[in-house]
């Protein structure tokens, strides 16, 4: 997939704080959030914005 979303090291570290059994779903939601916003990289800021939106 050429339009893959990349994650910064810090954002990946934040993702690892999410329990492993919900992490894949959380990753998909955050990546979808970023794509809809026209972003190609997940930073801590993007992660936090997505987290706020999804609760």
Coordinates of N, CA, C and O in Angstrom, one line a residue:
X1 N 0.9 -1.2 0.0 CA 0.0 0.0 0.0 C 0.9 1.2 0.0 O 1.6 1.5 1.0
X2 N 0.9 2.0 -1.1 CA 1.8 3.1 -1.2 C 1.4 4.3 -0.3 O 2.3 5.1 0.0
X3 N 0.1 4.4 0.1 CA -0.3 5.6 0.9 C -0.3 5.2 2.4 O -1.2 5.6 3.1
X4 N 0.6 4.3 2.8 CA 0.6 3.8 4.2 C 0.9 5.0 5.1 O 1.7 5.9 4.7
X5 N 0.3 5.0 6.2 CA 0.5 6.0 7.3 C 1.7 5.5 8.1 O 1.9 4.4 8.5
X6 N 2.6 6.5 8.4 CA 3.8 6.2 9.2 C 3.5 6.7 10.6 O 2.7 7.6 10.8
X7 N 4.2 6.1 11.5 CA 4.1 6.5 13.0 C 5.4 7.0 13.4 O 6.4 6.3 13.2
X8 N 5.4 8.1 14.2 CA 6.7 8.5 14.8 C 7.0 7.5 16.0 O 6.1 6.8 16.5
X9 N 8.2 7.4 16.4 CA 8.6 6.6 17.5 C 7.8 6.9 18.8 O 7.3 6.0 19.5
X10 N 7.6 8.2 19.1 CA 6.9 8.6 20.3 C 5.4 8.2 20.2 O 4.8 7.7 21.2
X11 N 4.8 8.3 19.0 CA 3.4 7.9 18.9 C 3.3 6.4 19.0 O 2.3 5.9 19.6
X12 N 4.2 5.6 18.4 CA 4.2 4.2 18.6 C 4.3 3.8 20.1 O 3.6 2.9 20.5
X13 N 5.1 4.5 20.8 CA 5.2 4.2 22.3 C 3.9 4.5 23.0 O 3.5 3.7 23.9
X14 N 3.2 5.5 22.6 CA 1.9 5.8 23.2 C 0.9 4.7 22.9 O 0.1 4.3 23.7
X15 N 1.0 4.2 21.6 CA 0.1 3.1 21.2 C 0.3 1.9 22.1 O -0.7 1.2 22.4
X16 N 1.5 1.7 22.5 CA 1.9 0.5 23.3 C 1.3 0.6 24.7 O 1.2 -0.4 25.4
X17 N 0.8 1.8 25.1 CA 0.2 1.9 26.4 C -1.2 1.4 26.4 O -1.8 1.1 27.4
X18 N -1.8 1.2 25.2 CA -3.1 0.7 25.0 C -3.1 -0.9 25.2 O -2.2 -1.5 24.7
X19 N -4.0 -1.4 26.0 CA -4.0 -2.9 26.1 C -3.9 -3.6 24.8 O -4.6 -3.3 23.8
X20 N -3.1 -4.7 24.8 CA -2.8 -5.4 23.5 C -4.0 -5.9 22.8 O -4.0 -5.9 21.5
X21 N -5.0 -6.2 23.5 CA -6.2 -6.8 22.8 C -7.1 -5.8 22.1 O -7.9 -6.2 21.2
X22 N -6.9 -4.6 22.4 CA -7.7 -3.5 21.7 C -6.8 -2.7 20.8 O -7.2 -1.8 20.0
X23 N -5.4 -2.9 20.9 CA -4.5 -2.1 20.1 C -4.7 -2.1 18.6 O -4.7 -1.1 18.0
X24 N -4.9 -3.3 18.0 CA -5.1 -3.3 16.5 C -6.3 -2.4 16.1 O -6.2 -1.7 15.1
X25 N -7.4 -2.5 16.8 CA -8.6 -1.6 16.5 C -8.3 -0.2 16.7 O -8.7 0.7 15.9
X26 N -7.5 0.1 17.8 CA -7.2 1.5 18.1 C -6.3 2.1 17.0 O -6.4 3.2 16.5
X27 N -5.3 1.2 16.5 CA -4.4 1.7 15.5 C -5.2 2.0 14.2 O -5.0 3.0 13.6
X28 N -6.1 1.1 13.9 CA -6.9 1.4 12.7 C -7.7 2.7 12.8 O -7.8 3.4 11.8
X29 N -8.3 2.9 13.9 CA -9.1 4.1 14.1 C -8.3 5.3 14.0 O -8.7 6.3 13.4
X30 N -7.1 5.3 14.6 CA -6.2 6.5 14.6 C -5.7 6.7 13.2 O -5.7 7.9 12.7
X31 N -5.4 5.6 12.5 CA -4.9 5.8 11.1 C -6.0 6.3 10.2 O -5.8 7.2 9.4
X32 N -7.3 5.9 10.4 CA -8.4 6.4 9.7 C -8.6 7.9 10.0 O -8.8 8.7 9.1
X33 N -8.5 8.2 11.2 CA -8.6 9.6 11.7 C -7.6 10.5 10.9 O -7.9 11.6 10.4
X34 N -6.4 10.0 10.9 CA -5.3 10.7 10.2 C -5.6 10.9 8.7 O -5.4 11.9 8.1
X35 N -6.0 9.8 8.1 CA -6.3 9.8 6.6 C -7.4 10.8 6.3 O -7.3 11.6 5.4
X36 N -8.4 10.8 7.1 CA -9.5 11.7 6.9 C -9.1 13.2 7.1 O -9.7 14.1 6.5
X37 N -8.1 13.4 7.9 CA -7.6 14.7 8.1 C -6.5 15.1 7.1 O -5.9 16.2 7.1
X38 N -6.2 14.1 6.2 CA -5.2 14.4 5.1 C -3.8 14.3 5.6 O -2.9 14.8 5.0
X39 N -3.6 13.6 6.7 CA -2.3 13.4 7.3 C -1.6 12.1 6.8 O -2.4 11.1 6.6
X40 N -0.3 12.1 6.7 CA 0.4 10.8 6.3 C 1.3 10.3 7.4 O 1.9 9.3 7.3
X41 N 1.3 11.0 8.6 CA 2.1 10.6 9.7 C 1.4 10.8 11.0 O 0.8 11.8 11.2
X42 N 1.5 9.7 11.8 CA 0.9 9.8 13.2 C 2.0 10.3 14.1 O 3.0 9.7 14.3
X43 N 1.7 11.5 14.7 CA 2.6 12.0 15.7 C 1.9 11.9 17.0 O 0.7 11.6 17.1
X44 N 2.5 12.3 18.1 CA 1.9 12.3 19.4 C 0.7 13.2 19.4 O -0.4 12.9 20.0
X45 N 0.8 14.3 18.7 CA -0.3 15.3 18.7 C -1.5 14.7 18.0 O -2.6 14.9 18.4
X46 N -1.3 14.0 16.8 CA -2.4 13.4 16.1 C -3.0 12.3 17.0 O -4.2 12.2 17.0
X47 N -2.1 11.5 17.6 CA -2.6 10.4 18.5 C -3.5 11.0 19.6 O -4.6 10.5 19.8
X48 N -3.1 12.1 20.2 CA -3.9 12.7 21.3 C -5.2 13.3 20.7 O -6.3 13.1 21.4
X49 N -5.2 13.9 19.5 CA -6.4 14.4 18.9 C -7.4 13.2 18.7 O -8.6 13.3 19.0
X50 N -6.9 12.1 18.1 CA -7.7 11.0 17.8 C -8.3 10.4 19.1 O -9.5 10.1 19.2
X51 N -7.5 10.3 20.1 CA -7.9 9.8 21.4 C -9.0 10.6 22.0 O -10.0 10.0 22.5
X52 N -8.9 11.9 21.9 CA -9.9 12.8 22.4 C -11.2 12.5 21.7 O -12.3 12.5 22.3
X53 N -11.1 12.4 20.4 CA -12.4 12.2 19.6 C -13.0 10.9 19.9 O -14.2 10.8 19.9
X54 N -12.2 9.8 20.1 CA -12.8 8.5 20.3 C -13.1 8.2 21.8 O -13.6 7.2 22.1
X55 N -12.6 9.1 22.7 CA -12.8 8.9 24.1 C -11.8 7.9 24.7 O -12.0 6.9 25.2

